[in-house]
PDB file of C-alpha atoms in Angstrom:
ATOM      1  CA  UNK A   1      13.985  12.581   4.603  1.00 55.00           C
ATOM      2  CA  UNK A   2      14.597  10.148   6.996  1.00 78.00           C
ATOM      3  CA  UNK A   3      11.228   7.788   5.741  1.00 93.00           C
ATOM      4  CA  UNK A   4       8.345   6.295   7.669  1.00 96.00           C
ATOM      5  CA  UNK A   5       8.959   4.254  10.185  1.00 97.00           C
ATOM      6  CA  UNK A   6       6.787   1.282  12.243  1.00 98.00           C
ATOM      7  CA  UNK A   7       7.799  -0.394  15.408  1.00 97.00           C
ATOM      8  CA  UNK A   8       7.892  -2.879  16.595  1.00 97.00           C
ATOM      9  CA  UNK A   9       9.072  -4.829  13.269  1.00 97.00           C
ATOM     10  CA  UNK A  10       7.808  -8.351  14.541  1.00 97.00           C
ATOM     11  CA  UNK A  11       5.334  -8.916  17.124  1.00 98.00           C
ATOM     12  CA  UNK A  12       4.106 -12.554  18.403  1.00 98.00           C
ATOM     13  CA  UNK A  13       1.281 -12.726  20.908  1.00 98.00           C
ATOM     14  CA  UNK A  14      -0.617 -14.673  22.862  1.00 97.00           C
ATOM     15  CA  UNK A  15      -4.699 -15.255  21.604  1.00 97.00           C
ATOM     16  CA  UNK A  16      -6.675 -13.167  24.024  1.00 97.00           C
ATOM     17  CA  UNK A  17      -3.566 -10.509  24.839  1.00 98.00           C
ATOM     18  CA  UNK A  18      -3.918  -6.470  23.756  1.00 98.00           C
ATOM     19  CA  UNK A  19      -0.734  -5.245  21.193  1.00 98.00           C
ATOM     20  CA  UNK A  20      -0.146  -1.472  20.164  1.00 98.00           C
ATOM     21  CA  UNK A  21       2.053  -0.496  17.109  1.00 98.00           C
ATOM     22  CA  UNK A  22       3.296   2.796  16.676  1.00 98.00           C
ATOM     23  CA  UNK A  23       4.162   5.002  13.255  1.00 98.00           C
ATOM     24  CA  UNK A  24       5.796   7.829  13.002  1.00 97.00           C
ATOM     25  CA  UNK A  25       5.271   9.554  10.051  1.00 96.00           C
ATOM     26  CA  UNK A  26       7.345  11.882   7.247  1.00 94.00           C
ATOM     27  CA  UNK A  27       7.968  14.840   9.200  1.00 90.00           C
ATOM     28  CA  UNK A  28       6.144  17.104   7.143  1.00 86.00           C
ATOM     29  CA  UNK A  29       3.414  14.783   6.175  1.00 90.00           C
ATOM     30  CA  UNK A  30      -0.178  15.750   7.339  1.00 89.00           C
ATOM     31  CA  UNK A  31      -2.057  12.472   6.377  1.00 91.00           C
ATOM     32  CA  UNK A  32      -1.725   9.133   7.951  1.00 95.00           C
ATOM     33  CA  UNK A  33      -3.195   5.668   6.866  1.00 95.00           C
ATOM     34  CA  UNK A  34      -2.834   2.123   8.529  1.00 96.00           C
ATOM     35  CA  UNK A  35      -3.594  -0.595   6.494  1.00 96.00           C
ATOM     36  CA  UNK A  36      -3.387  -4.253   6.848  1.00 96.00           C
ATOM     37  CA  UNK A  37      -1.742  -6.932   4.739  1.00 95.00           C
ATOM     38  CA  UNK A  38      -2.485 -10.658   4.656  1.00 93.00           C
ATOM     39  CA  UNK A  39      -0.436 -13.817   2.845  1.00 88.00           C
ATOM     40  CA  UNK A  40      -0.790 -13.045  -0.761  1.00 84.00           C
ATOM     41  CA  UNK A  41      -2.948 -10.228  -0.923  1.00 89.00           C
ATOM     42  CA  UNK A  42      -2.898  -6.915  -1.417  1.00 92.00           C
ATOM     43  CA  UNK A  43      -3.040  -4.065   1.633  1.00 94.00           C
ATOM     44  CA  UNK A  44      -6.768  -3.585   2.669  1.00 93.00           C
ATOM     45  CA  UNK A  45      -7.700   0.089   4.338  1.00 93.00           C
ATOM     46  CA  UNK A  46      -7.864   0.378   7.852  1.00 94.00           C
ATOM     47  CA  UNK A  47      -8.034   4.078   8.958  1.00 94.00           C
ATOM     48  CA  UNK A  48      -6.676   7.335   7.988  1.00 92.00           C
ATOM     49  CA  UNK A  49      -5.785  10.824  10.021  1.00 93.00           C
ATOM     50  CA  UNK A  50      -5.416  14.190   8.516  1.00 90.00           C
ATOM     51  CA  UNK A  51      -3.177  15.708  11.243  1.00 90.00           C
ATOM     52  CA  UNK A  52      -4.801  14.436  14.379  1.00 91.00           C
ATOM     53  CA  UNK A  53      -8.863  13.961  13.443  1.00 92.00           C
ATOM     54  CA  UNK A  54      -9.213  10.247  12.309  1.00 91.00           C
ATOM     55  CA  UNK A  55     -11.345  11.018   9.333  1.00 89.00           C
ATOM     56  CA  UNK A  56     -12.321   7.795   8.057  1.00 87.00           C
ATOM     57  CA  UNK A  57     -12.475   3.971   9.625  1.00 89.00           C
ATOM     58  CA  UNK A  58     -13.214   0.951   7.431  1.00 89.00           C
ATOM     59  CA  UNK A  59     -15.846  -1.721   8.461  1.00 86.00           C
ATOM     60  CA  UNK A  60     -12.373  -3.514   8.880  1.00 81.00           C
ATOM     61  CA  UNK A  61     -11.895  -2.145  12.044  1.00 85.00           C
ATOM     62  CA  UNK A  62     -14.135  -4.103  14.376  1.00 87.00           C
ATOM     63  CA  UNK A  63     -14.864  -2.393  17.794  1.00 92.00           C
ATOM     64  CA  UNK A  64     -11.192  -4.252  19.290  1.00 95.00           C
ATOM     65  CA  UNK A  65      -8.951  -1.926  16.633  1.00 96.00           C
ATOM     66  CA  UNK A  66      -8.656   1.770  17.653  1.00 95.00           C
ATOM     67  CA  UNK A  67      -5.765   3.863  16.321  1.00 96.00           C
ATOM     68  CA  UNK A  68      -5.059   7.255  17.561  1.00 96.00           C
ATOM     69  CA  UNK A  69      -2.875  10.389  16.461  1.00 95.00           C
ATOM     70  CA  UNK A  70      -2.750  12.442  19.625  1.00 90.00           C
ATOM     71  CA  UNK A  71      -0.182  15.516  18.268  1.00 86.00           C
ATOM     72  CA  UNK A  72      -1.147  15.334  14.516  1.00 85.00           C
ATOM     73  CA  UNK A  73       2.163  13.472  14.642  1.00 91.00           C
ATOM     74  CA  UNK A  74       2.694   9.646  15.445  1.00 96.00           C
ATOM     75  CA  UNK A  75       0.312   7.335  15.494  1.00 97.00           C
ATOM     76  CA  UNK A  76      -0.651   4.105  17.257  1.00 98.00           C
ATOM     77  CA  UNK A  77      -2.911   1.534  16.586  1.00 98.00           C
ATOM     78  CA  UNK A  78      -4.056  -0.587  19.136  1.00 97.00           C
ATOM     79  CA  UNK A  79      -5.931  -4.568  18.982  1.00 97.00           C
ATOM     80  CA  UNK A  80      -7.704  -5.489  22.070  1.00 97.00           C
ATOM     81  CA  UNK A  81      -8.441  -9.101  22.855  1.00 97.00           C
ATOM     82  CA  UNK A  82      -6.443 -10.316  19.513  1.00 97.00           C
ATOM     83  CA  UNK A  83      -7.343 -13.358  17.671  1.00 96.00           C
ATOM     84  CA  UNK A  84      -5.613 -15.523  15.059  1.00 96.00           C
ATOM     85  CA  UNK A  85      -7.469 -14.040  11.937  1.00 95.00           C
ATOM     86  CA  UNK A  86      -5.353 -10.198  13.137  1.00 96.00           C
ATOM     87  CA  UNK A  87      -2.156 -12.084  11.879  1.00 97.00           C
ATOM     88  CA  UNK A  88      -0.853  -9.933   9.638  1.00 96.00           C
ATOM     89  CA  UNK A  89       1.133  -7.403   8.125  1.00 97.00           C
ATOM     90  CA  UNK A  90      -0.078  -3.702   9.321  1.00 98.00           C
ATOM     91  CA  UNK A  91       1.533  -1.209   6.949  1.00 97.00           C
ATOM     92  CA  UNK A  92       1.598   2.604   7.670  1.00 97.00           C
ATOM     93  CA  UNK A  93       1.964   5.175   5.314  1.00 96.00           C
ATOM     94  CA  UNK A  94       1.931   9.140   5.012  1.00 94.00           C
ATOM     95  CA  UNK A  95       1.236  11.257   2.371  1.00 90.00           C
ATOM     96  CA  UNK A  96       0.989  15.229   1.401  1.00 79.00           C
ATOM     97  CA  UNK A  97      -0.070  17.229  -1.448  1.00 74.00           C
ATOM     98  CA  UNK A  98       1.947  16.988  -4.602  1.00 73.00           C
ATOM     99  CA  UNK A  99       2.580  20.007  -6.680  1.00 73.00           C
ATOM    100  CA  UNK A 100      -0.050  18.661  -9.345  1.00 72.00           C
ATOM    101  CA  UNK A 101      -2.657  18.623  -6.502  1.00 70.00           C
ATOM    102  CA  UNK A 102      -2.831  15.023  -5.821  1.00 72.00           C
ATOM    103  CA  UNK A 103      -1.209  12.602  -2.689  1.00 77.00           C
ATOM    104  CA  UNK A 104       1.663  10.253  -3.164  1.00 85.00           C
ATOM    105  CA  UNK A 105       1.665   7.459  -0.494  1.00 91.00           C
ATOM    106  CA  UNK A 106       4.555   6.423   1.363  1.00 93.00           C
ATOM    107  CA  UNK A 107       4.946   3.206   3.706  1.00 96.00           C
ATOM    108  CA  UNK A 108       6.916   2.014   6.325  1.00 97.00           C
ATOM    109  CA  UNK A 109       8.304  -1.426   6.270  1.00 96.00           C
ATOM    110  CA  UNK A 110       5.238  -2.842   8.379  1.00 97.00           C
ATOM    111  CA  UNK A 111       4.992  -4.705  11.518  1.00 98.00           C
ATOM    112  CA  UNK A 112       4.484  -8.581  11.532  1.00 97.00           C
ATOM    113  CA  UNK A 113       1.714  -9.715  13.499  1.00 98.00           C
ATOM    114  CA  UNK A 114       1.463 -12.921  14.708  1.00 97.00           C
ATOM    115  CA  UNK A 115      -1.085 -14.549  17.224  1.00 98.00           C
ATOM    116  CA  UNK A 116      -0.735 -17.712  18.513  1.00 96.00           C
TER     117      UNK A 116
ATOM    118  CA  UNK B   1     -15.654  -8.500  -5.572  1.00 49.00           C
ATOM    119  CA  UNK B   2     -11.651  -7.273  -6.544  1.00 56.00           C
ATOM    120  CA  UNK B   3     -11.691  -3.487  -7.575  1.00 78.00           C
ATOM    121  CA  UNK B   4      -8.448  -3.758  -9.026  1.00 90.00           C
ATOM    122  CA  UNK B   5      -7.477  -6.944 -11.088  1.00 92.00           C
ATOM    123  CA  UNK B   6      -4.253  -7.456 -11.946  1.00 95.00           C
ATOM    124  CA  UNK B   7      -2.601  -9.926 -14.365  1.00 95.00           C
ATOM    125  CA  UNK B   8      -1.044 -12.075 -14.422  1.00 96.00           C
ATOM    126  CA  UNK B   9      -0.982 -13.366 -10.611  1.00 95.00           C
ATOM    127  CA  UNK B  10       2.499 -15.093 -10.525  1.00 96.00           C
ATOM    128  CA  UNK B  11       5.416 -14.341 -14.177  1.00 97.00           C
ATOM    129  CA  UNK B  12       8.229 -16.294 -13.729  1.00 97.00           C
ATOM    130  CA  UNK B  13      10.909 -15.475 -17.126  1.00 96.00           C
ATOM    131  CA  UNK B  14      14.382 -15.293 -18.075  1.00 97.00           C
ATOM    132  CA  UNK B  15      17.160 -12.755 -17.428  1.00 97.00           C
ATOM    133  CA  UNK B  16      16.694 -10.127 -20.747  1.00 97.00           C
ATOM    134  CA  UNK B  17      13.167 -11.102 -21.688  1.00 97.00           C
ATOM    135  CA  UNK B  18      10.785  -8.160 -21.975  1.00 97.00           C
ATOM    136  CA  UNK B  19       7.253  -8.740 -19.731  1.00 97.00           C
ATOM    137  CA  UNK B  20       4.134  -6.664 -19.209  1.00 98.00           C
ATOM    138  CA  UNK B  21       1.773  -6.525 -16.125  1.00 98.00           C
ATOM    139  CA  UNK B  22      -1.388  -5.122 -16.243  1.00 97.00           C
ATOM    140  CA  UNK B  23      -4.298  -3.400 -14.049  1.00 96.00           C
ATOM    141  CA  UNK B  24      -7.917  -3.826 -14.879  1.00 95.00           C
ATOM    142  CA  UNK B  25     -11.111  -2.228 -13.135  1.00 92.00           C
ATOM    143  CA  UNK B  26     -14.294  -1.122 -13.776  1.00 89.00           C
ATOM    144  CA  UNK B  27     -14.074   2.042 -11.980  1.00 88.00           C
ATOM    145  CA  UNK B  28     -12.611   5.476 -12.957  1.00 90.00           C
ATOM    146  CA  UNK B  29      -9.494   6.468 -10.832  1.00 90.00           C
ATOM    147  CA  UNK B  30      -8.473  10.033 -10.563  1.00 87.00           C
ATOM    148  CA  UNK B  31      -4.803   8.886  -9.954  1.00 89.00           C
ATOM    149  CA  UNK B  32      -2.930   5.335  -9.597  1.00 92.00           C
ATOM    150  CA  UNK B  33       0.067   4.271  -8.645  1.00 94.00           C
ATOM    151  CA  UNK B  34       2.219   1.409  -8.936  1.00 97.00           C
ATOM    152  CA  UNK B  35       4.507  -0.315  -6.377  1.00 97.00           C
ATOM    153  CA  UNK B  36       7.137  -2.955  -5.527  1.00 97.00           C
ATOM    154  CA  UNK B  37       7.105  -5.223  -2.418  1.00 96.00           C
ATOM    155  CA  UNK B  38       9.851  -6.958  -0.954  1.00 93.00           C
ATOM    156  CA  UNK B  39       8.977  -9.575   1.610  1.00 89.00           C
ATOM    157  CA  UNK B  40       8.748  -8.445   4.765  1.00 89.00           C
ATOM    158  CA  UNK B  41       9.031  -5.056   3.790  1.00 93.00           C
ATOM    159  CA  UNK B  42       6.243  -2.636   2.948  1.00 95.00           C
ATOM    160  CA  UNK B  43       5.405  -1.565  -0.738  1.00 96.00           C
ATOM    161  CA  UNK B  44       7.619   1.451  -2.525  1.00 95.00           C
ATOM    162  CA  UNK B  45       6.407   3.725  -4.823  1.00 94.00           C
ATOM    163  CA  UNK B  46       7.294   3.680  -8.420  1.00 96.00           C
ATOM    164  CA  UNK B  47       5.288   6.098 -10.016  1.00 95.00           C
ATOM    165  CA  UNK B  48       2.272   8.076  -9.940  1.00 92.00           C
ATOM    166  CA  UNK B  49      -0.381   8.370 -13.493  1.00 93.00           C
ATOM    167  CA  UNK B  50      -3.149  10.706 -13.384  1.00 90.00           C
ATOM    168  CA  UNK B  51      -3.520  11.891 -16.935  1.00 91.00           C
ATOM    169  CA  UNK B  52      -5.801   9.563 -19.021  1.00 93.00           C
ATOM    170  CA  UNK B  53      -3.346   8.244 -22.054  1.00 95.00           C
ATOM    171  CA  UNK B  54      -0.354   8.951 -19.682  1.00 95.00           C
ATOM    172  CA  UNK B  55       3.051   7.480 -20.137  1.00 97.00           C
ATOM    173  CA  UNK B  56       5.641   7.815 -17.990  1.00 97.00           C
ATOM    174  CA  UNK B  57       9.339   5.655 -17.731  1.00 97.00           C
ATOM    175  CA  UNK B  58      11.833   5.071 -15.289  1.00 95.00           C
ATOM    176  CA  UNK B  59      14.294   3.471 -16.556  1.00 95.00           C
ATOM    177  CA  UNK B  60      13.505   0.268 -18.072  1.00 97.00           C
ATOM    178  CA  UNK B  61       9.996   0.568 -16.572  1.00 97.00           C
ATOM    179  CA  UNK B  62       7.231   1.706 -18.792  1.00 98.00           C
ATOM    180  CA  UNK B  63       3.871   3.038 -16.821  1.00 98.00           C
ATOM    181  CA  UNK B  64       0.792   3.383 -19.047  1.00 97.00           C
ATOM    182  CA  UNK B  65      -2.738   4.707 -17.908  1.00 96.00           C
ATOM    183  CA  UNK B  66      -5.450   3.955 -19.576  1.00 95.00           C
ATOM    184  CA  UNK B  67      -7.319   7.004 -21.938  1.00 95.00           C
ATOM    185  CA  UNK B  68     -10.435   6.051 -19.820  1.00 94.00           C
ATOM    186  CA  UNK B  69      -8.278   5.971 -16.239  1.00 92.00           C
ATOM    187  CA  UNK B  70      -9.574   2.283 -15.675  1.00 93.00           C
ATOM    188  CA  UNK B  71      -6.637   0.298 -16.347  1.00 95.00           C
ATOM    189  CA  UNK B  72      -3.281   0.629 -16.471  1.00 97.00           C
ATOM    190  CA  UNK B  73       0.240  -1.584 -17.416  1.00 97.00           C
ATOM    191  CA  UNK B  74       3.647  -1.672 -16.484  1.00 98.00           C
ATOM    192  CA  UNK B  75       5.911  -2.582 -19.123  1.00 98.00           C
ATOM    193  CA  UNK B  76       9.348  -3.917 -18.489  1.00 97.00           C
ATOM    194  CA  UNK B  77      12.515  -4.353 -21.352  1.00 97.00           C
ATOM    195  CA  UNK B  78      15.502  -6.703 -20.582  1.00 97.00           C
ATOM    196  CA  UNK B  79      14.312  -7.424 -17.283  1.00 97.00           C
ATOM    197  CA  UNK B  80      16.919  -8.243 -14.656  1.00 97.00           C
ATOM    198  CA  UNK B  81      16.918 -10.002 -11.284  1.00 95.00           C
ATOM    199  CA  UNK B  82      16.740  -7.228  -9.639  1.00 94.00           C
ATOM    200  CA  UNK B  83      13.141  -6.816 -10.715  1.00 96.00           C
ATOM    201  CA  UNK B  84      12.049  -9.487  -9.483  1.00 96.00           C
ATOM    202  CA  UNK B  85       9.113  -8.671  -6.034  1.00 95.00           C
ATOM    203  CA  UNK B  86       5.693  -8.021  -5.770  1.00 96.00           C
ATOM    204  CA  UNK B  87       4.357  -5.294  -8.154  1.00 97.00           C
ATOM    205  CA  UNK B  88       1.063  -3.413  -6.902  1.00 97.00           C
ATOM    206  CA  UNK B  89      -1.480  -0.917  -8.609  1.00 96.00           C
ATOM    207  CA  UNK B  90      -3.295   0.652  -6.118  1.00 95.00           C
ATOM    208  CA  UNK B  91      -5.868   3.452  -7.344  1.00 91.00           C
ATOM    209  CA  UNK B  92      -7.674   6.514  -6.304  1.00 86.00           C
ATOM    210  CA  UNK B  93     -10.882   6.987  -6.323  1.00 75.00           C
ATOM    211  CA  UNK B  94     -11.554  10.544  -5.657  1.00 66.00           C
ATOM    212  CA  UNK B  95      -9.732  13.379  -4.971  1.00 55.00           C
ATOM    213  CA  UNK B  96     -11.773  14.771  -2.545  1.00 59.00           C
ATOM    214  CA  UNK B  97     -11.173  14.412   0.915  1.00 60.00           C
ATOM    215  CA  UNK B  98      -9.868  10.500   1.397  1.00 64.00           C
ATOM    216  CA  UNK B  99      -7.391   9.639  -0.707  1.00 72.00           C
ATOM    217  CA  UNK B 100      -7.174   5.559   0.308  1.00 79.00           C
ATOM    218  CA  UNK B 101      -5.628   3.256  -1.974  1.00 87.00           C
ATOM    219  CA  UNK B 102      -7.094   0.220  -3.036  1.00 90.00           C
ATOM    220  CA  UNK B 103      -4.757  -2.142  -4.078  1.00 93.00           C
ATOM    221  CA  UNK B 104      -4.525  -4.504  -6.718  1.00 92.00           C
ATOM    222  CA  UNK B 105      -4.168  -8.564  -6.034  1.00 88.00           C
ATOM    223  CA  UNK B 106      -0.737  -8.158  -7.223  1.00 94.00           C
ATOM    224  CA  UNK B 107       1.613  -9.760  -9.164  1.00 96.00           C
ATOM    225  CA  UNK B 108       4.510 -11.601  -8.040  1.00 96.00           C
ATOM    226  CA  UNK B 109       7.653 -11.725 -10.546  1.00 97.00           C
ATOM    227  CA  UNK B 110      10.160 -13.643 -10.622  1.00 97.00           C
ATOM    228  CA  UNK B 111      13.872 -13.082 -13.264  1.00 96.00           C
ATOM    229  CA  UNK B 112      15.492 -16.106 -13.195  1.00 96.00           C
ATOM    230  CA  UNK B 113      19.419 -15.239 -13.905  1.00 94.00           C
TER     231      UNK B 113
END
């Protein structure tokens, strides 16, 4: 169980410029979630993908975020024209049915956003 | 408006002390869990409740969920400085179809050797 995994781990960009993160998931996983992280807070829901249909977008996600999960397996998520208030931390995690019928979460270690 | 509240925000306390943390909201969960944070790194999970009343332990960690699945607390004996990060409840709404977290404000802890 090699983990989930995010990359890039740091990213610093220009005001104005597109970025795209990419997630791969827990092999055998089936459910993906992005979420985003600011200074002192707790994550905040983004999106989620049960293999490849995005099933649910929060009012987060203004019209510049778009995240996609082409083969049910990796994901990306992708900010057009960024601005400073996407600094963040966005967090992906994976999850599958437990034996008791519920999902346990996983994350990767996040990738640092930072617009300048 | 905070679903999740947890208290307190920021524990700062001695190597060996015992501390609790706890996780208030007004809403029913159907499952929470509880995590720890590093900086710069992204939240692990400790434990899973889902059984109002539960209690489960790892280790020196105590998890409690409320009989009413509204609250919860993490109880910790002799702490050590290991411990010390960012601990999350993050709950469940419903079980059917999205399972998204919402997280907790979090509370950072600090064991001071």
């Amino acid at each position: 169980d090699t983990g989930v995994s995010q990359d890039p781990r740091h990213k610093i960009t220009k005001r104005g410029q597109n970025v795209t993160f990419r997630c791969d998931p827990i092999s055998e996983h089936n459910r993906l979630y992005w979420y985003r992280q600011t200074l002192g807070q707790g994550p905040e829901f983004l999106t989620y993908f049960q293999n490849e249909a995005q099933l649910e977008k929060s009012r987060l996600l203004s019209d510049r975020f778009s995240a996609e999960r082409p083969k049910g397996s990796f994901s990306t998520l992708e900010i057009q024209r960024t601005e400073q208030g996407d600094s963040a931390m966005y967090l992906c995690a994976s999850s599958r049915t437990t034996t008791g019928g519920w999902y346990e979460q996983y994350f990767g270690p996040g990738t640092r956003l930072t617009v300048t | 408006t905070q679903l999740l509240e947890q208290s307190p925000q920021f524990l700062s306390i001695q190597e060996g002390e015992n501390l609790t943390v706890y996780c208030n909201s007004s809403s029913v969960f159907s499952s929470l869990q509880w995590y720890r944070q590093e900086p710069g790194e992204g939240p692990v999970l400790l434990v899973t409740v889902v059984t109002g009343g539960e209690v489960k332990k790892l280790k020196r960690l105590t998890f409690q969920f409320g009989d009413a699945r509204k609250d919860s607390s993490l109880h910790i004996t002799a702490a050590q400085p290991g411990d010390t990060g960012l601990y999350l409840c993050a709950g469940v709404i419903s079980n059917f179809g999205n399972e998204k977290l919402t997280f907790g404000t979090g509370t950072r802890l600090t064991i001071i050797p």
